[in-house]
């Protein structure tokens, strides 16, 4: 039996040994300081407003970001973090698609066709990832890679699975996030809602069944500059029988955009960034000023696809060859002119159409493809504060149904 004095000597020796061990092998937290958080973007900062929080709460998506935060907190390596990012990103897209197509019970009273829960829940996740301080070294490049995986996985861009086999037609359709949120933060984008409603669905054509695969793109200039459209569509278009990019356009009408221009600029994006320049693409030396739809525009216009009228929009704005000032051409561009606006304008609607059809041409494909502008999604008369109303839901459902019919008409072999 040891005396108290001998026990004290043993304790002192243990303390000295422990101190020596700490000096020779510093703890992980000291050896690898936590990464500094990044400031939130203008897009993410809108999350603090009451409308986004109400949309998340009334859709049951208010738990998405907290669950993702807990998954990040448990990551002890960049590999574990990437696994959590991809897993939760794909789960968010799948949940939004399932909700839109009625495969899961709808939590809350927001209608299932609403695209806004996906948008705001994703921003909650990107905000958490941007400010995450892991217990291991994380470079800015690694955080950017994780952010990219989160964006792509939660937008359906990594899960576009066109089926193989004979007798099946394959269709690619893309939509957009809500935008102009500083004007009205309640805004929904019917093209994004259509992407959720149609992803993985089948339509019947005269040539047999056709599968639709969709994805959603951000309303941010930089993402397009970084090649998000080409990266997503390059693997899909060679296997597709039809593609259409879709976005929100003018009030009360659909437009099939005949010509797309190599010019971007003017309006700020969702990060409040503006651009005014030639659309930046790979190999700019061979970049054309104009690309053209190969959608069967005449058949679509003549088909009577739904409640809203459909127009073949041939107007562009150009600087004619040898001139210096832009002019509007109602019947399309003249030879040698320089683009200043496609049929879809100068915003990202025109740009995604230009990039997708340019990619089609550079890949040497003859697949029908082009851009469809939907009507503006409007609230009911007098609604200036509520996040939804019966007319708002009806308008969105009618637009979704009409896009689906436009795609069906375009996919017919005689179109």
mmCIF file of C-alpha atoms in Angstrom:
data_model
loop_
_atom_site.group_PDB
_atom_site.id
_atom_site.type_symbol
_atom_site.label_atom_id
_atom_site.label_comp_id
_atom_site.label_asym_id
_atom_site.label_seq_id
_atom_site.Cartn_x
_atom_site.Cartn_y
_atom_site.Cartn_z
ATOM 1 C CA UNK A 1 0.000 0.000 0.000
ATOM 2 C CA UNK A 2 1.529 3.343 -1.193
ATOM 3 C CA UNK A 3 1.858 6.319 1.091
ATOM 4 C CA UNK A 4 0.261 9.669 0.069
ATOM 5 C CA UNK A 5 3.782 11.082 -0.550
ATOM 6 C CA UNK A 6 4.701 8.283 -2.984
ATOM 7 C CA UNK A 7 1.371 8.699 -4.743
ATOM 8 C CA UNK A 8 2.087 12.414 -5.127
ATOM 9 C CA UNK A 9 5.481 11.622 -6.694
ATOM 10 C CA UNK A 10 3.819 9.273 -9.195
ATOM 11 C CA UNK A 11 1.216 11.887 -10.073
ATOM 12 C CA UNK A 12 3.919 14.514 -10.635
ATOM 13 C CA UNK A 13 5.830 12.169 -12.936
ATOM 14 C CA UNK A 14 2.687 11.491 -14.942
ATOM 15 C CA UNK A 15 2.038 15.212 -15.384
ATOM 16 C CA UNK A 16 5.613 15.772 -16.613
ATOM 17 C CA UNK A 17 5.337 12.888 -19.058
ATOM 18 C CA UNK A 18 2.042 14.183 -20.381
ATOM 19 C CA UNK A 19 3.510 17.658 -20.860
ATOM 20 C CA UNK A 20 6.442 16.232 -22.754
ATOM 21 C CA UNK A 21 4.095 14.263 -25.005
ATOM 22 C CA UNK A 22 2.087 17.403 -25.752
ATOM 23 C CA UNK A 23 5.226 19.294 -26.700
ATOM 24 C CA UNK A 24 6.426 16.548 -29.038
ATOM 25 C CA UNK A 25 3.031 15.929 -30.721
ATOM 26 C CA UNK A 26 0.760 19.012 -30.797
ATOM 27 C CA UNK A 27 -3.012 18.449 -30.858
ATOM 28 C CA UNK A 28 -4.818 18.439 -34.221
ATOM 29 C CA UNK A 29 -6.598 21.689 -33.403
ATOM 30 C CA UNK A 30 -3.226 23.422 -32.959
ATOM 31 C CA UNK A 31 -1.499 21.750 -35.880
ATOM 32 C CA UNK A 32 -4.370 22.387 -38.292
ATOM 33 C CA UNK A 33 -6.294 25.562 -37.476
ATOM 34 C CA UNK A 34 -9.969 25.731 -38.452
ATOM 35 C CA UNK A 35 -10.710 27.344 -41.807
ATOM 36 C CA UNK A 36 -11.944 30.924 -41.623
ATOM 37 C CA UNK A 37 -15.633 31.301 -42.545
ATOM 38 C CA UNK A 38 -16.526 33.147 -45.731
ATOM 39 C CA UNK A 39 -19.024 36.026 -45.873
ATOM 40 C CA UNK A 40 -22.514 35.235 -47.082
ATOM 41 C CA UNK A 41 -23.437 36.222 -50.623
ATOM 42 C CA UNK A 42 -26.164 38.732 -51.420
ATOM 43 C CA UNK A 43 -28.342 35.779 -52.436
ATOM 44 C CA UNK A 44 -27.804 33.973 -49.133
ATOM 45 C CA UNK A 45 -28.382 37.107 -47.068
ATOM 46 C CA UNK A 46 -32.004 37.234 -48.259
ATOM 47 C CA UNK A 47 -32.670 34.138 -46.167
ATOM 48 C CA UNK A 48 -33.048 36.292 -43.070
ATOM 49 C CA UNK A 49 -36.230 37.873 -44.415
ATOM 50 C CA UNK A 50 -39.642 36.706 -43.268
ATOM 51 C CA UNK A 51 -40.875 35.437 -46.664
ATOM 52 C CA UNK A 52 -38.151 32.791 -47.204
ATOM 53 C CA UNK A 53 -38.620 31.565 -43.651
ATOM 54 C CA UNK A 54 -42.378 31.318 -44.172
ATOM 55 C CA UNK A 55 -41.890 29.387 -47.427
ATOM 56 C CA UNK A 56 -39.546 26.933 -45.707
ATOM 57 C CA UNK A 57 -41.853 26.514 -42.728
ATOM 58 C CA UNK A 58 -45.039 26.074 -44.758
ATOM 59 C CA UNK A 59 -43.390 23.461 -47.012
ATOM 60 C CA UNK A 60 -41.666 21.425 -44.298
ATOM 61 C CA UNK A 61 -38.239 22.267 -45.741
ATOM 62 C CA UNK A 62 -37.195 24.285 -42.698
ATOM 63 C CA UNK A 63 -35.297 21.288 -41.311
ATOM 64 C CA UNK A 64 -33.072 20.812 -44.378
ATOM 65 C CA UNK A 65 -30.287 23.234 -43.444
ATOM 66 C CA UNK A 66 -30.108 22.162 -39.754
ATOM 67 C CA UNK A 67 -29.801 18.496 -40.772
ATOM 68 C CA UNK A 68 -27.046 19.392 -43.215
ATOM 69 C CA UNK A 69 -25.262 21.412 -40.531
ATOM 70 C CA UNK A 70 -25.227 18.415 -38.198
ATOM 71 C CA UNK A 71 -23.802 16.227 -40.961
ATOM 72 C CA UNK A 72 -21.019 18.725 -41.608
ATOM 73 C CA UNK A 73 -20.242 18.918 -37.897
ATOM 74 C CA UNK A 74 -19.576 15.191 -37.798
ATOM 75 C CA UNK A 75 -17.112 15.267 -40.728
ATOM 76 C CA UNK A 76 -13.503 14.690 -39.710
ATOM 77 C CA UNK A 77 -11.908 14.841 -43.158
ATOM 78 C CA UNK A 78 -12.448 16.462 -46.532
ATOM 79 C CA UNK A 79 -13.570 13.071 -47.863
ATOM 80 C CA UNK A 80 -16.248 12.749 -45.194
ATOM 81 C CA UNK A 81 -17.331 16.332 -45.828
ATOM 82 C CA UNK A 82 -17.715 15.711 -49.553
ATOM 83 C CA UNK A 83 -19.736 12.581 -48.834
ATOM 84 C CA UNK A 84 -22.103 14.580 -46.620
ATOM 85 C CA UNK A 85 -22.394 17.372 -49.197
ATOM 86 C CA UNK A 86 -23.281 15.052 -52.074
ATOM 87 C CA UNK A 87 -25.596 12.895 -49.982
ATOM 88 C CA UNK A 88 -27.612 15.832 -48.681
ATOM 89 C CA UNK A 89 -27.558 17.682 -52.014
ATOM 90 C CA UNK A 90 -28.977 14.704 -53.888
ATOM 91 C CA UNK A 91 -31.508 14.107 -51.131
ATOM 92 C CA UNK A 92 -32.745 17.691 -51.419
ATOM 93 C CA UNK A 93 -33.259 17.400 -55.179
ATOM 94 C CA UNK A 94 -34.984 14.015 -54.826
ATOM 95 C CA UNK A 95 -37.225 15.330 -52.058
ATOM 96 C CA UNK A 96 -38.223 18.383 -54.112
ATOM 97 C CA UNK A 97 -38.997 16.205 -57.153
ATOM 98 C CA UNK A 98 -40.975 13.712 -55.061
ATOM 99 C CA UNK A 99 -42.937 16.544 -53.483
ATOM 100 C CA UNK A 100 -43.709 18.159 -56.836
ATOM 101 C CA UNK A 101 -44.893 14.852 -58.280
ATOM 102 C CA UNK A 102 -47.003 13.892 -55.260
ATOM 103 C CA UNK A 103 -44.991 10.861 -54.150
ATOM 104 C CA UNK A 104 -44.601 12.039 -50.559
ATOM 105 C CA UNK A 105 -47.082 13.573 -48.116
ATOM 106 C CA UNK A 106 -46.937 17.356 -48.322
ATOM 107 C CA UNK A 107 -45.793 18.887 -45.051
ATOM 108 C CA UNK A 108 -47.379 22.264 -44.496
ATOM 109 C CA UNK A 109 -50.017 23.991 -46.612
ATOM 110 C CA UNK A 110 -47.880 25.223 -49.508
ATOM 111 C CA UNK A 111 -48.951 23.577 -52.775
ATOM 112 C CA UNK A 112 -46.774 20.713 -53.997
ATOM 113 C CA UNK A 113 -46.031 22.386 -57.367
ATOM 114 C CA UNK A 114 -44.035 25.170 -55.656
ATOM 115 C CA UNK A 115 -40.358 25.445 -56.651
ATOM 116 C CA UNK A 116 -39.409 27.928 -53.941
ATOM 117 C CA UNK A 117 -38.776 25.441 -51.077
ATOM 118 C CA UNK A 118 -35.940 23.886 -53.105
ATOM 119 C CA UNK A 119 -34.429 27.280 -53.815
ATOM 120 C CA UNK A 120 -34.468 28.608 -50.271
ATOM 121 C CA UNK A 121 -33.457 25.295 -48.668
ATOM 122 C CA UNK A 122 -30.435 25.089 -50.974
ATOM 123 C CA UNK A 123 -29.389 28.602 -49.972
ATOM 124 C CA UNK A 124 -29.648 27.579 -46.330
ATOM 125 C CA UNK A 125 -27.224 24.747 -47.074
ATOM 126 C CA UNK A 126 -24.761 26.863 -49.050
ATOM 127 C CA UNK A 127 -24.781 29.493 -46.297
ATOM 128 C CA UNK A 128 -23.889 26.831 -43.722
ATOM 129 C CA UNK A 129 -21.135 25.400 -45.913
ATOM 130 C CA UNK A 130 -19.714 28.849 -46.580
ATOM 131 C CA UNK A 131 -19.362 29.589 -42.857
ATOM 132 C CA UNK A 132 -18.440 26.086 -41.708
ATOM 133 C CA UNK A 133 -15.258 25.856 -39.607
ATOM 134 C CA UNK A 134 -14.117 22.213 -39.666
ATOM 135 C CA UNK A 135 -11.661 20.691 -37.145
ATOM 136 C CA UNK A 136 -9.172 20.096 -39.973
ATOM 137 C CA UNK A 137 -7.365 22.190 -42.532
ATOM 138 C CA UNK A 138 -9.604 23.359 -45.372
ATOM 139 C CA UNK A 139 -8.326 25.488 -48.234
ATOM 140 C CA UNK A 140 -10.419 27.967 -50.188
ATOM 141 C CA UNK A 141 -10.127 25.678 -53.213
ATOM 142 C CA UNK A 142 -11.457 22.723 -51.238
ATOM 143 C CA UNK A 143 -14.384 24.742 -49.914
ATOM 144 C CA UNK A 144 -15.126 25.887 -53.481
ATOM 145 C CA UNK A 145 -15.080 22.253 -54.618
ATOM 146 C CA UNK A 146 -17.534 21.289 -51.879
ATOM 147 C CA UNK A 147 -19.763 24.214 -52.855
ATOM 148 C CA UNK A 148 -19.699 23.099 -56.478
ATOM 149 C CA UNK A 149 -20.686 19.546 -55.544
ATOM 150 C CA UNK A 150 -23.523 20.880 -53.396
ATOM 151 C CA UNK A 151 -24.838 23.117 -56.175
ATOM 152 C CA UNK A 152 -24.692 20.423 -58.852
ATOM 153 C CA UNK A 153 -26.114 17.609 -56.746
ATOM 154 C CA UNK A 154 -29.015 19.703 -55.413
ATOM 155 C CA UNK A 155 -29.968 20.953 -58.881
ATOM 156 C CA UNK A 156 -30.342 17.566 -60.553
ATOM 157 C CA UNK A 157 -27.303 18.231 -62.732
ATOM 158 C CA UNK A 158 -25.540 15.077 -61.539
ATOM 159 C CA UNK A 159 -28.589 12.809 -61.745
ATOM 160 C CA UNK A 160 -29.760 13.250 -65.347
ATOM 161 C CA UNK A 161 -29.951 9.570 -66.340
ATOM 162 C CA UNK A 162 -31.182 9.161 -69.888
ATOM 163 C CA UNK A 163 -32.278 5.539 -70.326
ATOM 164 C CA UNK A 164 -30.571 3.218 -72.785
ATOM 165 C CA UNK A 165 -32.314 0.869 -75.194
ATOM 166 C CA UNK A 166 -34.165 0.911 -78.479
ATOM 167 C CA UNK A 167 -37.685 2.249 -78.842
ATOM 168 C CA UNK A 168 -37.230 4.983 -76.226
ATOM 169 C CA UNK A 169 -36.916 8.702 -76.947
ATOM 170 C CA UNK A 170 -34.836 10.805 -74.590
ATOM 171 C CA UNK A 171 -35.586 14.418 -73.730
ATOM 172 C CA UNK A 172 -33.526 16.962 -71.769
ATOM 173 C CA UNK A 173 -35.234 19.990 -70.232
ATOM 174 C CA UNK A 174 -33.750 22.708 -67.987
ATOM 175 C CA UNK A 175 -35.232 25.425 -65.784
ATOM 176 C CA UNK A 176 -34.063 28.287 -63.572
ATOM 177 C CA UNK A 177 -34.150 29.548 -59.995
ATOM 178 C CA UNK A 178 -36.427 32.443 -59.014
ATOM 179 C CA UNK A 179 -34.939 35.866 -59.769
ATOM 180 C CA UNK A 180 -35.587 39.635 -59.374
ATOM 181 C CA UNK A 181 -36.034 38.869 -55.678
ATOM 182 C CA UNK A 182 -35.174 42.389 -54.548
ATOM 183 C CA UNK A 183 -38.227 43.563 -56.460
ATOM 184 C CA UNK A 184 -40.492 40.905 -54.948
ATOM 185 C CA UNK A 185 -38.961 38.261 -52.695
ATOM 186 C CA UNK A 186 -42.082 36.089 -53.042
ATOM 187 C CA UNK A 187 -41.285 35.269 -56.673
ATOM 188 C CA UNK A 188 -41.465 31.714 -58.015
ATOM 189 C CA UNK A 189 -40.038 30.621 -61.373
ATOM 190 C CA UNK A 190 -42.408 28.429 -63.426
ATOM 191 C CA UNK A 191 -39.481 26.967 -65.375
ATOM 192 C CA UNK A 192 -37.964 25.604 -62.167
ATOM 193 C CA UNK A 193 -41.361 24.307 -61.071
ATOM 194 C CA UNK A 194 -41.731 22.583 -64.449
ATOM 195 C CA UNK A 195 -38.325 20.952 -64.105
ATOM 196 C CA UNK A 196 -39.390 19.455 -60.759
ATOM 197 C CA UNK A 197 -42.761 18.352 -62.107
ATOM 198 C CA UNK A 198 -41.298 16.629 -65.207
ATOM 199 C CA UNK A 199 -38.044 15.124 -63.968
ATOM 200 C CA UNK A 200 -37.993 11.387 -64.642
ATOM 201 C CA UNK A 201 -41.483 11.367 -66.151
ATOM 202 C CA UNK A 202 -42.632 9.729 -69.379
ATOM 203 C CA UNK A 203 -44.693 11.034 -72.270
ATOM 204 C CA UNK A 204 -46.078 9.115 -75.215
ATOM 205 C CA UNK A 205 -45.140 10.027 -78.775
ATOM 206 C CA UNK A 206 -45.893 8.469 -82.162
ATOM 207 C CA UNK A 207 -42.424 6.912 -81.993
ATOM 208 C CA UNK A 208 -43.045 5.375 -78.592
ATOM 209 C CA UNK A 209 -42.451 6.434 -75.001
ATOM 210 C CA UNK A 210 -40.149 9.340 -74.193
ATOM 211 C CA UNK A 211 -38.336 9.961 -70.918
ATOM 212 C CA UNK A 212 -37.749 13.511 -69.662
ATOM 213 C CA UNK A 213 -34.717 14.333 -67.520
ATOM 214 C CA UNK A 214 -34.367 17.808 -66.030
ATOM 215 C CA UNK A 215 -32.043 20.087 -64.108
ATOM 216 C CA UNK A 216 -32.205 23.627 -62.711
ATOM 217 C CA UNK A 217 -29.617 26.383 -63.175
ATOM 218 C CA UNK A 218 -28.722 29.380 -61.019
ATOM 219 C CA UNK A 219 -29.383 32.958 -62.041
ATOM 220 C CA UNK A 220 -25.751 34.021 -61.651
ATOM 221 C CA UNK A 221 -23.423 35.292 -64.358
ATOM 222 C CA UNK A 222 -20.306 33.753 -62.835
ATOM 223 C CA UNK A 223 -21.663 30.200 -62.886
ATOM 224 C CA UNK A 224 -22.301 30.525 -66.612
ATOM 225 C CA UNK A 225 -18.840 31.997 -67.153
ATOM 226 C CA UNK A 226 -17.420 28.983 -65.324
ATOM 227 C CA UNK A 227 -19.134 26.638 -67.791
ATOM 228 C CA UNK A 228 -21.950 25.129 -65.732
ATOM 229 C CA UNK A 229 -24.194 24.765 -68.801
ATOM 230 C CA UNK A 230 -21.596 23.026 -70.947
ATOM 231 C CA UNK A 231 -20.443 20.785 -68.123
ATOM 232 C CA UNK A 232 -24.007 19.613 -67.485
ATOM 233 C CA UNK A 233 -25.181 19.209 -71.072
ATOM 234 C CA UNK A 234 -22.047 17.938 -72.803
ATOM 235 C CA UNK A 235 -22.665 14.381 -71.644
ATOM 236 C CA UNK A 236 -26.428 14.539 -72.214
ATOM 237 C CA UNK A 237 -26.973 16.038 -75.656
ATOM 238 C CA UNK A 238 -25.243 13.260 -77.655
ATOM 239 C CA UNK A 239 -27.778 10.798 -76.178
ATOM 240 C CA UNK A 240 -30.847 13.047 -76.420
ATOM 241 C CA UNK A 241 -33.536 13.083 -79.101
ATOM 242 C CA UNK A 242 -34.700 16.552 -78.054
ATOM 243 C CA UNK A 243 -33.652 19.297 -75.650
ATOM 244 C CA UNK A 244 -35.242 22.511 -74.538
ATOM 245 C CA UNK A 245 -34.022 25.162 -72.158
ATOM 246 C CA UNK A 246 -36.910 26.941 -70.448
ATOM 247 C CA UNK A 247 -37.181 30.207 -68.542
ATOM 248 C CA UNK A 248 -39.734 32.827 -67.523
ATOM 249 C CA UNK A 249 -40.316 35.488 -70.165
ATOM 250 C CA UNK A 250 -43.166 37.878 -70.909
ATOM 251 C CA UNK A 251 -46.623 38.360 -69.408
ATOM 252 C CA UNK A 252 -49.418 36.236 -70.817
ATOM 253 C CA UNK A 253 -47.541 34.391 -73.589
ATOM 254 C CA UNK A 254 -45.102 31.670 -74.522
ATOM 255 C CA UNK A 255 -42.290 32.408 -76.950
ATOM 256 C CA UNK A 256 -40.274 29.944 -79.000
ATOM 257 C CA UNK A 257 -37.036 31.880 -79.398
ATOM 258 C CA UNK A 258 -35.820 31.521 -82.978
ATOM 259 C CA UNK A 259 -32.359 33.130 -82.644
ATOM 260 C CA UNK A 260 -29.895 33.430 -79.755
ATOM 261 C CA UNK A 261 -27.220 36.125 -79.541
ATOM 262 C CA UNK A 262 -23.626 36.110 -78.271
ATOM 263 C CA UNK A 263 -24.181 39.126 -76.013
ATOM 264 C CA UNK A 264 -24.922 39.342 -72.304
ATOM 265 C CA UNK A 265 -25.506 42.278 -70.080
ATOM 266 C CA UNK A 266 -27.452 44.843 -68.235
ATOM 267 C CA UNK A 267 -29.597 43.299 -65.523
ATOM 268 C CA UNK A 268 -28.088 42.256 -62.192
ATOM 269 C CA UNK A 269 -28.214 38.584 -61.250
ATOM 270 C CA UNK A 270 -29.239 37.044 -57.930
ATOM 271 C CA UNK A 271 -25.927 38.132 -56.399
ATOM 272 C CA UNK A 272 -26.562 41.711 -57.600
ATOM 273 C CA UNK A 273 -23.748 41.415 -60.154
ATOM 274 C CA UNK A 274 -24.082 42.859 -63.670
ATOM 275 C CA UNK A 275 -22.235 41.943 -66.871
ATOM 276 C CA UNK A 276 -22.032 43.616 -70.254
ATOM 277 C CA UNK A 277 -19.879 41.708 -72.719
ATOM 278 C CA UNK A 278 -19.713 39.022 -75.370
ATOM 279 C CA UNK A 279 -20.835 35.694 -73.920
ATOM 280 C CA UNK A 280 -17.571 34.068 -72.722
ATOM 281 C CA UNK A 281 -17.247 30.565 -74.172
ATOM 282 C CA UNK A 282 -14.367 28.153 -74.861
ATOM 283 C CA UNK A 283 -12.603 28.764 -78.199
ATOM 284 C CA UNK A 284 -13.836 32.342 -78.662
ATOM 285 C CA UNK A 285 -11.977 32.623 -81.967
ATOM 286 C CA UNK A 286 -14.579 30.360 -83.585
ATOM 287 C CA UNK A 287 -17.531 31.825 -81.704
ATOM 288 C CA UNK A 288 -20.529 32.757 -83.890
ATOM 289 C CA UNK A 289 -22.600 35.854 -83.214
ATOM 290 C CA UNK A 290 -25.850 33.913 -83.560
ATOM 291 C CA UNK A 291 -27.221 30.408 -83.058
ATOM 292 C CA UNK A 292 -30.614 29.128 -84.156
ATOM 293 C CA UNK A 293 -33.293 26.932 -82.663
ATOM 294 C CA UNK A 294 -33.928 23.551 -84.233
ATOM 295 C CA UNK A 295 -37.171 23.077 -82.325
ATOM 296 C CA UNK A 296 -40.156 22.584 -84.644
ATOM 297 C CA UNK A 297 -41.441 26.082 -83.942
ATOM 298 C CA UNK A 298 -44.161 26.108 -86.593
ATOM 299 C CA UNK A 299 -45.677 22.857 -85.317
ATOM 300 C CA UNK A 300 -45.560 24.060 -81.714
ATOM 301 C CA UNK A 301 -47.223 27.389 -82.527
ATOM 302 C CA UNK A 302 -49.942 25.662 -84.552
ATOM 303 C CA UNK A 303 -50.679 22.937 -82.012
ATOM 304 C CA UNK A 304 -52.788 24.834 -79.498
ATOM 305 C CA UNK A 305 -50.880 23.495 -76.522
ATOM 306 C CA UNK A 306 -52.791 25.186 -73.708
ATOM 307 C CA UNK A 307 -54.302 28.267 -72.141
ATOM 308 C CA UNK A 308 -51.594 30.751 -73.188
ATOM 309 C CA UNK A 309 -50.838 31.768 -76.795
ATOM 310 C CA UNK A 310 -47.496 30.602 -78.235
ATOM 311 C CA UNK A 311 -45.448 32.803 -80.568
ATOM 312 C CA UNK A 312 -42.560 32.179 -82.919
ATOM 313 C CA UNK A 313 -40.328 35.050 -81.826
ATOM 314 C CA UNK A 314 -37.944 36.059 -84.609
ATOM 315 C CA UNK A 315 -36.893 39.491 -83.349
ATOM 316 C CA UNK A 316 -33.262 40.327 -82.455
ATOM 317 C CA UNK A 317 -31.156 43.421 -81.849
ATOM 318 C CA UNK A 318 -27.988 43.705 -83.928
ATOM 319 C CA UNK A 319 -25.260 46.069 -85.059
ATOM 320 C CA UNK A 320 -25.386 45.641 -88.830
ATOM 321 C CA UNK A 321 -22.158 44.915 -90.697
ATOM 322 C CA UNK A 322 -20.260 48.187 -91.169
ATOM 323 C CA UNK A 323 -22.458 50.091 -88.701
ATOM 324 C CA UNK A 324 -21.881 51.196 -85.107
ATOM 325 C CA UNK A 325 -25.357 51.563 -83.634
ATOM 326 C CA UNK A 326 -27.738 48.713 -82.679
ATOM 327 C CA UNK A 327 -31.056 48.277 -84.454
ATOM 328 C CA UNK A 328 -34.002 45.947 -83.902
ATOM 329 C CA UNK A 329 -34.619 43.383 -86.630
ATOM 330 C CA UNK A 330 -38.074 41.795 -86.403
ATOM 331 C CA UNK A 331 -37.161 39.013 -88.847
ATOM 332 C CA UNK A 332 -33.816 37.931 -87.428
ATOM 333 C CA UNK A 333 -30.195 38.973 -87.944
ATOM 334 C CA UNK A 334 -28.657 40.118 -91.212
ATOM 335 C CA UNK A 335 -25.392 38.653 -92.602
ATOM 336 C CA UNK A 336 -22.236 39.774 -90.819
ATOM 337 C CA UNK A 337 -24.035 41.570 -87.988
ATOM 338 C CA UNK A 338 -22.938 41.707 -84.352
ATOM 339 C CA UNK A 339 -25.336 40.507 -81.662
ATOM 340 C CA UNK A 340 -26.719 42.899 -79.080
ATOM 341 C CA UNK A 341 -29.802 40.867 -78.059
ATOM 342 C CA UNK A 342 -31.183 37.503 -79.033
ATOM 343 C CA UNK A 343 -34.864 36.773 -79.227
ATOM 344 C CA UNK A 344 -34.681 36.019 -75.517
ATOM 345 C CA UNK A 345 -32.976 39.317 -74.704
ATOM 346 C CA UNK A 346 -29.548 39.736 -73.105
ATOM 347 C CA UNK A 347 -30.109 37.957 -69.804
ATOM 348 C CA UNK A 348 -29.357 34.372 -68.796
ATOM 349 C CA UNK A 349 -32.388 33.071 -70.717
ATOM 350 C CA UNK A 350 -30.733 34.053 -73.956
ATOM 351 C CA UNK A 351 -27.354 32.894 -72.688
ATOM 352 C CA UNK A 352 -28.417 29.356 -71.766
ATOM 353 C CA UNK A 353 -30.114 29.053 -75.165
ATOM 354 C CA UNK A 354 -26.992 30.337 -76.905
ATOM 355 C CA UNK A 355 -24.665 28.050 -74.969
ATOM 356 C CA UNK A 356 -26.835 24.938 -75.394
ATOM 357 C CA UNK A 357 -27.352 25.402 -79.144
ATOM 358 C CA UNK A 358 -23.699 26.333 -79.673
ATOM 359 C CA UNK A 359 -22.724 23.142 -77.851
ATOM 360 C CA UNK A 360 -25.121 21.218 -80.099
ATOM 361 C CA UNK A 361 -23.442 22.685 -83.177
ATOM 362 C CA UNK A 362 -19.896 22.188 -81.954
ATOM 363 C CA UNK A 363 -20.647 18.552 -81.161
ATOM 364 C CA UNK A 364 -21.962 18.134 -84.706
ATOM 365 C CA UNK A 365 -25.418 17.071 -83.526
ATOM 366 C CA UNK A 366 -28.679 17.368 -85.447
ATOM 367 C CA UNK A 367 -30.895 16.899 -82.395
ATOM 368 C CA UNK A 368 -33.826 19.367 -82.196
ATOM 369 C CA UNK A 369 -33.210 21.928 -79.489
ATOM 370 C CA UNK A 370 -33.806 25.500 -78.461
ATOM 371 C CA UNK A 371 -35.388 27.810 -75.923
ATOM 372 C CA UNK A 372 -38.955 28.234 -74.650
ATOM 373 C CA UNK A 373 -40.004 31.312 -72.681
ATOM 374 C CA UNK A 374 -42.990 30.826 -70.380
ATOM 375 C CA UNK A 375 -45.429 33.520 -69.288
ATOM 376 C CA UNK A 376 -44.582 35.492 -66.164
ATOM 377 C CA UNK A 377 -46.047 33.729 -63.133
ATOM 378 C CA UNK A 378 -48.468 36.224 -61.585
ATOM 379 C CA UNK A 379 -50.212 36.414 -58.231
ATOM 380 C CA UNK A 380 -53.936 36.982 -58.000
ATOM 381 C CA UNK A 381 -55.284 40.515 -58.338
ATOM 382 C CA UNK A 382 -54.688 42.563 -55.206
ATOM 383 C CA UNK A 383 -52.224 40.145 -53.594
ATOM 384 C CA UNK A 384 -49.158 42.191 -52.689
ATOM 385 C CA UNK A 385 -48.115 40.476 -49.450
ATOM 386 C CA UNK A 386 -49.185 36.814 -49.301
ATOM 387 C CA UNK A 387 -46.746 34.149 -50.519
ATOM 388 C CA UNK A 388 -49.430 32.253 -52.440
ATOM 389 C CA UNK A 389 -53.052 32.384 -53.558
ATOM 390 C CA UNK A 390 -55.388 30.230 -55.700
ATOM 391 C CA UNK A 391 -54.733 32.190 -58.909
ATOM 392 C CA UNK A 392 -50.972 31.973 -58.384
ATOM 393 C CA UNK A 393 -51.196 28.181 -58.038
ATOM 394 C CA UNK A 394 -53.545 27.866 -61.024
ATOM 395 C CA UNK A 395 -51.219 29.932 -63.214
ATOM 396 C CA UNK A 396 -48.223 27.809 -62.292
ATOM 397 C CA UNK A 397 -50.054 24.519 -62.876
ATOM 398 C CA UNK A 398 -51.290 25.737 -66.272
ATOM 399 C CA UNK A 399 -47.784 26.776 -67.303
ATOM 400 C CA UNK A 400 -46.342 23.428 -66.213
ATOM 401 C CA UNK A 401 -49.004 21.553 -68.175
ATOM 402 C CA UNK A 402 -48.428 23.658 -71.269
ATOM 403 C CA UNK A 403 -44.639 23.196 -71.220
ATOM 404 C CA UNK A 404 -45.213 19.472 -71.000
ATOM 405 C CA UNK A 405 -47.513 19.620 -74.031
ATOM 406 C CA UNK A 406 -45.043 21.778 -75.977
ATOM 407 C CA UNK A 407 -42.383 19.142 -75.325
ATOM 408 C CA UNK A 408 -44.754 16.385 -76.423
ATOM 409 C CA UNK A 409 -45.514 18.187 -79.677
ATOM 410 C CA UNK A 410 -41.835 18.869 -80.292
ATOM 411 C CA UNK A 411 -41.004 15.210 -79.744
ATOM 412 C CA UNK A 412 -43.380 13.988 -82.447
ATOM 413 C CA UNK A 413 -41.500 12.666 -85.497
ATOM 414 C CA UNK A 414 -43.657 14.700 -87.883
ATOM 415 C CA UNK A 415 -43.036 17.952 -86.023
#
